Amino acid sequence: MRCPKAKMMLALYVGGDLPEFKASRLMAHLQSCDECAAELKTLRQSRVATEKIGGSDIPKALPADFADQVIGIVSAGKSSSLRQVWFRSGFQRMRPVAILSAVVVIVLIAVGVTQMVKDNKIESVARWRMELIQSVGGNGTGVAWETIPNLNDVFETPVRMDQFDPPREAGVYAVMHRIEAEGEPPRYVIDYCGESRRLGPFRGHPWINQSKGRLLSRAGSEENVYIAVMLMPDSTPKDRRDIEAVLIEAFNPYFNRVKGA
Amino acid sequence: MEAARRDRADLIEKARNGDAGAFRECIKLYGSRVNAIAYQMVGNGEDARDISQEVFIRLYRSLERFNSDYSFTSWLYRLTANLSIDFLRKNARHRQRSLDEPGNTVDIKDRSPGPDDNAESSEFYGAINRLAGELSINQRRVFVLRDLQGFPTEEVAGILKCRSSTVRVHLARARRRIKDALIKHYPDLLEVISDEMPES
C-alpha cells in the first residue's frame, strides 16, 4: 500500500468509517511506516479538537415565535425573505478580480514548486503492470474495480462524475461507466484513462475536455458516468504517464483507442 | 423508542392532511436540528435562520406530495443541506476568500451572531466555520452531517442520495483538510490535546 492511499484510509479509520477488511491492510502498512503512524496520531488529535470546538460553536436557538412566523408566511401565501438574503451581499461579491487573480497565481506557483519534488512514486511500475494485467484478465464484461487489490490499493473508490469533487493534487484518473444488472455488485467498463498535472481543473466543470456528449454516448446517462483517481501529489509528468500507459494496456479504453471518437 | 417513532409518523401524517397544529409541532420538533445543520453549513446565525424558514415553507408546500415510504427526516435534512448549498453557491465569490487574505479575521468576527449568543464566550467561537471554510461544498456537507451532526455514514448517504463510498471519499478529504487547517490555525490546541491523549 502506498502512503497517499494509506493517509486517506487513516482519515476514515479515526472515525470508525473504514470497513474491517481494509483496516487490517492498513494496520499492516502502519507497522512499517513511521510517516503514516505519525499521520494517524495527528488525525486523532484533530478529531478530538473537532469535537471540542464543534461543541463550543452551537448555534443560537430559533426564536420562540419561529413556528408562528413560518405559518404566517405560508398562510398568507407570501414568499420568504431568502431571495433577498441571497442578494444581500451583492455589493461584496463585486470585490476586485485582482485579489482572486493573485490567489490563483500563488496557487499555480506553489503547485509548480511541489511538482519539482519527486517522491511517492510507485516503486515498480513494471511489477504493478504485470500484477494488474493478470488481475483484470480482459475488459469485455467490465471490471469489478473495487475488488481488485492492485487497483483498490492505489485508487480512490469510483464516484459518480456529477458528484465528483476534484482533489487539488496531481494524479491519474479513469473515467468509466457501470454495466452490472440491478442488485449485482458494480462492474465498470473503462472509457478513458488520463493523467493530470492538477486534478483541480475539473472543478466547476466535471466533464473532461468538454467531452460530455461523447462520454454519454458510452454511458447512456449522466448518472452512469463514474471516475476514479489515483493521487500522485509529488509526481513528474513521466511518472503519471507511466501509470496511464499501464492502465491503457490493461483496460484498452475506448476513447484512448479510438482517437477523436 | 418505537412509540416515539409512531407518534412522529402520526404527527407528519396529520401535518400532511393540513393540520396546522401538527405542522407547528413538526417545526418545534425538527427546527433546532435544521437550524444547526444550516448554521454549520453557512456559518452565520442570521442566514441559517432564513434558510430554516425557507426549509419549513417548502416543507409545508410539498408535504402532501411526500411519499411516506421514504424517511421523512432524510428528506427534511436533504432539503436543508441543498438549500444551504444553494446559498453558499450564490454567495461563492464573497465567501471563497482564502483564510490568509488580509481582513478575513475581521470578516469572521463580523459574521458572528449578536452579543446575546450563548456560545460567544467560547475562545473557539467561529473556529468550526473557519475550518470548514477550507472545505469544498461536497466535503463540507459530508463533514457537517457526519462529524458535527453525528449521523452514521449510511444515513448521510441516504440524506445526500449518494453511495456510502462517495460519502467516504469526501469525508476522508474533509478530515485531512480540517487536520491541516488545525495545524495551521490552532497549533496550540493540538499540542494541548497531544499532552492529554494517552500513548497508543
Coordinates of C-alpha atoms in Angstrom, one line a residue:
Chain A
M1 CA 0.0 0.0 0.0
R2 CA 1.3 3.5 -0.9
C3 CA 1.3 6.3 1.7
P4 CA -1.2 8.7 -0.1
K5 CA -3.8 5.9 -0.2
A6 CA -3.0 4.9 3.4
K7 CA -3.4 8.5 4.6
M8 CA -6.9 8.7 3.0
M9 CA -7.8 5.5 4.7
L10 CA -6.5 6.7 8.1
A11 CA -8.8 9.7 7.9
L12 CA -11.7 7.2 7.7
Y13 CA -10.2 4.9 10.3
V14 CA -10.1 7.5 13.0
G15 CA -13.9 8.0 12.8
G16 CA -14.7 4.2 12.5
D17 CA -15.7 4.7 8.9
L18 CA -13.3 2.2 7.3
P19 CA -14.6 -1.3 6.5
E20 CA -12.9 -4.0 8.6
F21 CA -11.2 -5.8 5.7
K22 CA -9.5 -2.5 4.7
A23 CA -8.5 -1.7 8.3
S24 CA -6.4 -4.9 8.6
R25 CA -4.4 -4.0 5.4
L26 CA -4.0 -0.5 6.8
M27 CA -2.7 -1.8 10.1
A28 CA -0.1 -3.9 8.3
H29 CA 1.1 -0.8 6.5
L30 CA 1.4 1.2 9.7
Q31 CA 3.7 -1.4 11.2
S32 CA 6.3 -0.5 8.7
C33 CA 5.7 3.2 8.0
D34 CA 6.6 5.9 10.6
E35 CA 5.2 8.7 8.5
C36 CA 1.7 7.2 8.4
A37 CA 1.9 6.3 12.1
A38 CA 2.6 10.0 12.8
E39 CA -0.3 10.9 10.5
L40 CA -2.6 8.7 12.5
K41 CA -1.6 10.4 15.7
T42 CA -2.3 13.9 14.2
L43 CA -5.6 12.8 12.8
R44 CA -6.7 11.5 16.2
Q45 CA -5.7 14.8 17.8
S46 CA -7.6 16.6 15.0
R47 CA -10.7 14.6 15.7
V48 CA -10.6 15.4 19.4
A49 CA -10.1 19.1 18.6
T50 CA -13.1 19.0 16.2
E51 CA -15.3 17.6 18.9
K52 CA -14.1 20.1 21.4
I53 CA -14.5 23.2 19.2
G54 CA -17.6 21.9 17.4
G55 CA -19.3 21.6 20.7
S56 CA -18.4 25.1 21.6
D57 CA -19.9 26.5 18.4
I58 CA -23.5 25.6 18.9
P59 CA -25.9 27.9 17.1
K60 CA -28.3 30.0 18.9
A61 CA -31.8 28.5 19.3
L62 CA -34.5 29.6 16.9
P63 CA -36.7 32.4 18.2
A64 CA -39.8 31.3 20.2
D65 CA -42.1 32.7 17.6
F66 CA -40.3 31.0 14.7
A67 CA -43.1 28.5 14.0
D68 CA -45.7 31.3 14.1
Q69 CA -43.6 33.3 11.5
V70 CA -43.4 30.3 9.2
I71 CA -47.2 29.6 9.5
G72 CA -47.9 33.3 9.0
I73 CA -45.9 33.2 5.7
V74 CA -47.4 30.1 4.3
S75 CA -51.0 31.1 5.3
A76 CA -50.6 34.4 3.6
G77 CA -49.1 32.7 0.5
K78 CA -46.0 35.1 0.7
S79 CA -42.6 34.2 -0.5
S80 CA -39.8 34.1 2.1
S81 CA -37.1 36.6 2.7
L82 CA -34.4 34.2 1.5
R83 CA -34.3 35.5 -2.0
Q84 CA -33.5 39.0 -0.6
V85 CA -30.9 37.5 1.7
W86 CA -29.2 35.7 -1.2
F87 CA -28.6 39.0 -2.9
R88 CA -27.9 41.0 0.2
S89 CA -24.2 40.7 -0.2
G90 CA -24.2 41.6 -3.9
F91 CA -22.0 44.6 -3.3
Q92 CA -19.4 42.5 -1.6
R93 CA -19.4 40.0 -4.4
M94 CA -18.1 42.7 -6.6
R95 CA -14.8 42.7 -4.9
P96 CA -11.9 43.3 -7.3
V97 CA -11.0 40.4 -9.5
A98 CA -7.3 41.3 -8.8
I99 CA -7.5 39.6 -5.4
L100 CA -8.8 36.4 -6.8
S101 CA -6.2 36.5 -9.6
A102 CA -3.3 37.0 -7.1
V103 CA -4.5 33.9 -5.2
V104 CA -4.6 31.9 -8.4
V105 CA -1.1 32.9 -9.3
I106 CA 0.2 32.0 -5.9
V107 CA -1.5 28.6 -6.1
L108 CA -0.1 27.9 -9.5
I109 CA 3.5 28.8 -8.3
A110 CA 3.0 26.5 -5.3
V111 CA 1.8 23.7 -7.5
G112 CA 4.8 24.1 -9.8
V113 CA 7.3 24.0 -7.0
T114 CA 5.6 21.0 -5.5
Q115 CA 5.9 19.1 -8.7
M116 CA 9.6 19.5 -8.7
V117 CA 9.8 17.4 -5.6
K118 CA 10.0 13.8 -6.7
D119 CA 8.6 11.4 -4.2
N120 CA 6.0 8.8 -3.6
K121 CA 6.3 7.1 -6.9
I122 CA 5.1 3.6 -7.5
E123 CA 8.2 1.6 -6.6
S124 CA 8.0 -0.6 -9.5
V125 CA 5.6 0.3 -12.3
A126 CA 6.7 -2.8 -14.2
R127 CA 5.7 -5.2 -11.4
W128 CA 2.4 -3.3 -10.8
R129 CA 1.7 -3.6 -14.6
M130 CA 2.2 -7.3 -14.6
E131 CA 0.0 -7.9 -11.5
L132 CA -2.7 -5.6 -12.8
I133 CA -2.9 -7.1 -16.2
Q134 CA -3.1 -10.6 -14.6
S135 CA -5.9 -9.4 -12.2
V136 CA -8.0 -7.7 -14.9
G137 CA -8.0 -10.6 -17.3
G138 CA -9.8 -8.8 -20.2
N139 CA -12.3 -6.0 -20.1
G140 CA -15.1 -7.4 -22.2
T141 CA -17.5 -7.9 -19.3
G142 CA -16.4 -5.0 -17.3
V143 CA -14.1 -4.7 -14.2
A144 CA -15.2 -5.1 -10.6
W145 CA -12.9 -2.2 -9.8
E146 CA -13.4 -2.1 -6.1
T147 CA -12.4 -5.7 -5.6
I148 CA -9.1 -5.7 -7.5
P149 CA -6.5 -5.2 -4.8
N150 CA -3.9 -3.7 -7.3
L151 CA -6.4 -1.0 -8.2
N152 CA -8.1 -0.6 -4.9
D153 CA -4.9 -0.1 -3.0
V154 CA -3.8 2.9 -5.1
F155 CA -7.0 4.4 -6.5
E156 CA -9.8 6.1 -4.6
T157 CA -13.2 4.5 -4.9
P158 CA -15.0 5.4 -8.1
V159 CA -17.6 8.1 -7.6
R160 CA -20.3 9.4 -9.9
M161 CA -18.9 12.1 -12.2
D162 CA -21.7 14.6 -11.3
Q163 CA -20.8 14.1 -7.6
F164 CA -17.0 14.2 -8.2
D165 CA -15.1 16.6 -6.0
P166 CA -11.8 17.1 -7.7
P167 CA -8.7 17.0 -5.4
R168 CA -6.0 19.6 -5.8
E169 CA -3.2 17.2 -6.3
A170 CA -1.7 15.8 -9.5
G171 CA -2.8 12.3 -10.4
V172 CA -4.1 9.7 -12.9
Y173 CA -7.8 9.2 -13.5
A174 CA -10.0 6.7 -15.2
V175 CA -13.5 7.5 -16.5
M176 CA -15.9 4.6 -16.7
H177 CA -19.5 3.5 -16.8
R178 CA -21.4 0.8 -14.9
I179 CA -22.8 -2.2 -16.7
E180 CA -23.9 -4.6 -13.9
A181 CA -27.5 -5.8 -13.7
E182 CA -29.7 -4.4 -10.9
G183 CA -28.8 -5.8 -7.5
E184 CA -25.3 -7.1 -8.6
P185 CA -22.0 -5.7 -7.4
P186 CA -20.7 -2.8 -9.5
R187 CA -18.9 -3.6 -12.7
Y188 CA -17.3 -0.9 -14.8
V189 CA -16.2 -0.5 -18.4
I190 CA -13.3 1.9 -18.6
D191 CA -13.8 4.5 -21.3
Y192 CA -10.8 6.8 -20.8
C193 CA -7.6 7.0 -18.8
G194 CA -5.5 10.1 -18.4
E195 CA -3.1 11.9 -16.3
S196 CA -3.3 15.5 -15.0
R197 CA -0.8 17.9 -13.6
R198 CA -3.6 19.1 -11.3
L199 CA -6.9 17.4 -11.0
G200 CA -8.3 20.7 -9.9
P201 CA -9.2 21.8 -13.4
F202 CA -12.2 19.5 -13.2
R203 CA -13.5 21.9 -10.5
G204 CA -16.7 23.6 -11.6
H205 CA -17.0 21.6 -14.7
P206 CA -16.7 17.9 -14.1
W207 CA -16.7 16.9 -17.7
I208 CA -13.3 16.3 -19.2
N209 CA -12.3 18.4 -22.1
Q210 CA -15.9 19.3 -22.9
S211 CA -16.4 15.7 -24.0
K212 CA -19.6 15.1 -22.1
G213 CA -21.6 14.1 -25.1
R214 CA -19.1 11.5 -26.1
L215 CA -18.9 10.0 -22.6
L216 CA -22.7 9.9 -22.5
S217 CA -22.8 8.0 -25.8
R218 CA -20.9 5.2 -24.0
A219 CA -22.6 5.5 -20.6
G220 CA -26.2 6.2 -21.6
S221 CA -26.9 8.8 -18.9
E222 CA -25.1 11.3 -16.7
E223 CA -25.8 9.2 -13.6
N224 CA -23.9 6.3 -15.1
V225 CA -20.6 8.1 -15.7
Y226 CA -18.0 7.4 -12.9
I227 CA -14.5 8.5 -12.2
A228 CA -11.7 7.1 -10.1
V229 CA -8.5 9.0 -9.3
M230 CA -5.1 7.9 -8.1
L231 CA -3.4 10.8 -6.3
M232 CA 0.3 11.3 -7.1
P233 CA 1.0 14.7 -5.4
D234 CA 4.7 14.9 -6.0
S235 CA 5.0 13.1 -9.2
T236 CA 6.5 14.2 -12.5
P237 CA 4.5 14.0 -15.8
K238 CA 6.6 11.0 -16.8
D239 CA 5.6 9.1 -13.5
R240 CA 2.0 9.7 -14.3
R241 CA 2.3 8.8 -18.0
D242 CA 3.9 5.5 -16.9
I243 CA 0.9 4.7 -14.8
E244 CA -1.5 5.9 -17.5
A245 CA 0.2 3.6 -20.0
V246 CA -0.3 0.6 -17.7
L247 CA -4.0 1.4 -17.3
I248 CA -4.4 1.8 -21.1
E249 CA -2.7 -1.5 -21.7
A250 CA -4.8 -3.3 -19.0
F251 CA -8.2 -1.8 -20.0
N252 CA -7.9 -0.8 -23.6
P253 CA -10.3 2.2 -23.0
Y254 CA -12.5 3.1 -26.0
F255 CA -11.5 6.8 -26.1
N256 CA -7.8 6.1 -25.8
R257 CA -8.1 3.5 -28.5
V258 CA -10.3 5.5 -30.9
K259 CA -8.7 8.9 -31.2
G260 CA -11.2 11.6 -32.0
A261 CA -14.2 9.4 -31.3
Chain B
M1 CA -38.5 4.3 21.2
E2 CA -41.0 2.6 18.9
A3 CA -43.8 4.5 20.4
A4 CA -42.0 7.8 19.9
R5 CA -41.3 6.8 16.3
R6 CA -45.0 6.1 15.8
D7 CA -46.0 9.4 17.3
R8 CA -43.7 11.2 15.0
A9 CA -45.1 9.4 12.0
D10 CA -48.7 10.3 13.1
L11 CA -47.6 13.9 13.5
I12 CA -46.3 14.0 10.0
E13 CA -49.4 12.3 8.6
K14 CA -51.6 14.9 10.4
A15 CA -49.5 17.7 9.0
R16 CA -49.8 16.2 5.5
N17 CA -53.5 16.3 5.9
G18 CA -53.4 20.1 6.6
D19 CA -53.4 20.1 10.4
A20 CA -51.7 23.4 11.3
G21 CA -51.2 22.4 14.9
A22 CA -49.3 19.3 13.8
F23 CA -47.2 21.3 11.4
R24 CA -46.3 23.7 14.2
E25 CA -45.3 20.7 16.3
C26 CA -43.1 19.5 13.4
I27 CA -41.3 22.8 13.3
K28 CA -40.7 22.6 17.1
L29 CA -39.5 19.0 16.8
Y30 CA -37.1 19.4 13.9
G31 CA -36.4 23.1 13.9
S32 CA -33.3 23.0 16.1
R33 CA -31.6 20.3 14.1
V34 CA -32.5 22.0 10.8
N35 CA -31.1 25.3 12.1
A36 CA -27.9 23.6 13.4
I37 CA -27.3 22.0 10.0
A38 CA -27.9 25.2 8.2
Y39 CA -25.7 27.1 10.6
Q40 CA -22.8 24.7 10.3
M41 CA -23.2 24.8 6.5
V42 CA -23.2 28.5 6.1
G43 CA -21.5 29.7 9.3
N44 CA -23.8 32.6 10.1
G45 CA -26.8 32.6 12.5
E46 CA -28.9 35.0 10.6
D47 CA -28.5 33.3 7.3
A48 CA -29.2 29.9 9.0
R49 CA -32.5 31.2 10.4
D50 CA -33.5 32.4 6.9
I51 CA -32.6 29.0 5.4
S52 CA -34.5 27.2 8.2
Q53 CA -37.5 29.3 7.5
E54 CA -37.3 28.5 3.8
V55 CA -37.0 24.8 4.6
F56 CA -40.2 24.7 6.5
I57 CA -42.0 26.8 3.9
R58 CA -41.0 24.4 1.2
L59 CA -41.8 21.5 3.5
Y60 CA -45.4 22.9 4.0
R61 CA -45.9 23.3 0.3
S62 CA -44.7 19.8 -0.6
L63 CA -45.8 17.8 2.3
E64 CA -48.9 16.4 0.5
R65 CA -46.6 15.1 -2.2
F66 CA -44.3 13.4 0.3
N67 CA -44.2 9.6 -0.1
S68 CA -44.4 8.1 3.4
D69 CA -42.5 5.0 2.2
Y70 CA -39.3 7.1 2.5
S71 CA -37.6 8.6 5.5
F72 CA -39.1 12.0 6.4
T73 CA -36.0 13.2 8.3
S74 CA -33.7 12.2 5.4
W75 CA -35.9 14.2 3.1
L76 CA -36.0 17.2 5.5
Y77 CA -32.3 17.3 6.1
R78 CA -31.5 16.8 2.4
L79 CA -33.7 19.9 1.7
T80 CA -31.8 21.8 4.4
A81 CA -28.4 20.7 3.0
N82 CA -29.4 21.5 -0.5
L83 CA -30.8 25.0 0.4
S84 CA -27.6 25.7 2.3
I85 CA -25.5 24.7 -0.7
D86 CA -27.6 26.9 -3.0
F87 CA -27.0 29.7 -0.6
L88 CA -23.2 29.1 -0.5
R89 CA -23.0 28.8 -4.3
K90 CA -24.9 32.1 -4.8
N91 CA -22.5 33.7 -2.4
A92 CA -19.5 31.8 -3.5
R93 CA -17.4 34.7 -4.7
H94 CA -18.0 36.6 -1.5
R95 CA -17.1 33.5 0.7
Q96 CA -14.3 32.0 -1.3
R97 CA -11.6 34.2 0.0
S98 CA -8.6 32.5 1.4
L99 CA -8.2 32.4 5.2
D100 CA -4.8 34.0 4.6
E101 CA -6.3 37.0 2.9
P102 CA -5.9 40.2 5.0
G103 CA -9.1 41.2 6.6
N104 CA -10.7 37.8 6.8
T105 CA -10.4 37.6 10.6
V106 CA -12.5 40.7 10.8
D107 CA -15.0 39.2 8.4
I108 CA -15.4 36.1 10.6
K109 CA -15.9 38.2 13.6
D110 CA -18.5 40.3 11.8
R111 CA -20.4 37.2 10.8
S112 CA -20.8 36.1 14.4
P113 CA -24.3 36.3 16.0
G114 CA -25.0 39.1 18.4
P115 CA -23.9 39.6 22.0
D116 CA -26.8 37.6 23.4
D117 CA -25.5 34.4 21.8
N118 CA -24.6 31.8 24.4
A119 CA -21.6 30.5 22.5
E120 CA -19.8 33.7 22.0
S121 CA -17.8 33.5 25.3
S122 CA -16.0 30.4 24.0
E123 CA -12.5 31.0 22.9
F124 CA -13.2 28.8 19.9
Y125 CA -16.3 30.6 18.8
G126 CA -16.3 30.7 14.9
A127 CA -13.5 28.2 14.7
I128 CA -15.6 25.5 13.1
N129 CA -16.7 27.9 10.4
R130 CA -13.1 29.0 9.9
L131 CA -12.0 25.4 9.5
A132 CA -15.0 24.3 7.4
G133 CA -14.2 27.3 5.1
E134 CA -11.3 25.3 3.9
L135 CA -13.6 22.6 2.5
S136 CA -15.4 22.3 -0.8
I137 CA -19.1 22.3 -0.8
N138 CA -19.4 18.4 -1.1
Q139 CA -16.8 18.0 1.7
R140 CA -18.5 20.5 3.9
R141 CA -21.9 18.9 3.8
V142 CA -20.5 15.4 4.5
F143 CA -18.3 16.8 7.3
V144 CA -21.3 18.7 8.9
L145 CA -23.6 15.7 8.7
R146 CA -21.1 13.0 9.7
D147 CA -18.7 14.7 12.1
L148 CA -20.7 17.6 13.5
Q149 CA -24.2 16.2 13.5
G150 CA -23.1 12.6 14.1
F151 CA -25.2 10.8 11.5
P152 CA -23.8 7.4 10.6
T153 CA -22.2 7.2 7.2
E154 CA -25.1 5.1 5.7
E155 CA -27.6 7.7 6.9
V156 CA -25.5 10.6 5.4
A157 CA -25.6 8.7 2.1
G158 CA -29.4 8.4 2.4
I159 CA -29.7 12.1 3.2
L160 CA -27.5 13.1 0.3
K161 CA -28.8 10.4 -2.1
C162 CA -25.5 9.0 -3.0
R163 CA -23.4 5.9 -2.3
S164 CA -21.7 5.3 1.0
S165 CA -18.4 5.0 -0.8
T166 CA -18.9 8.5 -2.2
V167 CA -19.5 9.8 1.3
R168 CA -16.3 8.2 2.5
V169 CA -14.3 9.7 -0.3
H170 CA -15.5 13.2 0.6
L171 CA -15.2 12.5 4.3
A172 CA -11.6 11.4 4.1
R173 CA -10.6 14.5 2.2
A174 CA -12.6 16.7 4.5
R175 CA -10.9 15.3 7.7
R176 CA -7.4 15.7 6.2
R177 CA -8.1 19.3 5.2
I178 CA -9.5 20.0 8.7
K179 CA -6.4 18.5 10.2
D180 CA -4.2 20.7 8.0
A181 CA -6.2 23.7 8.9
L182 CA -6.0 22.9 12.6
I183 CA -2.2 22.6 12.3
K184 CA -2.1 26.0 10.6
H185 CA -4.6 28.0 12.7
Y186 CA -4.7 26.2 16.1
P187 CA -1.4 24.5 16.7
D188 CA -1.6 25.2 20.4
L189 CA -4.8 23.4 20.8
L190 CA -3.4 20.3 19.1
E191 CA -0.4 20.5 21.4
V192 CA -2.7 20.5 24.5
I193 CA -4.7 17.6 23.1
S194 CA -1.5 15.7 22.4
D195 CA -0.4 16.1 26.0
E196 CA -3.8 14.9 27.2
M197 CA -4.0 11.9 24.9
P198 CA -2.7 8.6 26.1
E199 CA 0.1 7.0 24.0
S200 CA -1.4 4.2 21.9

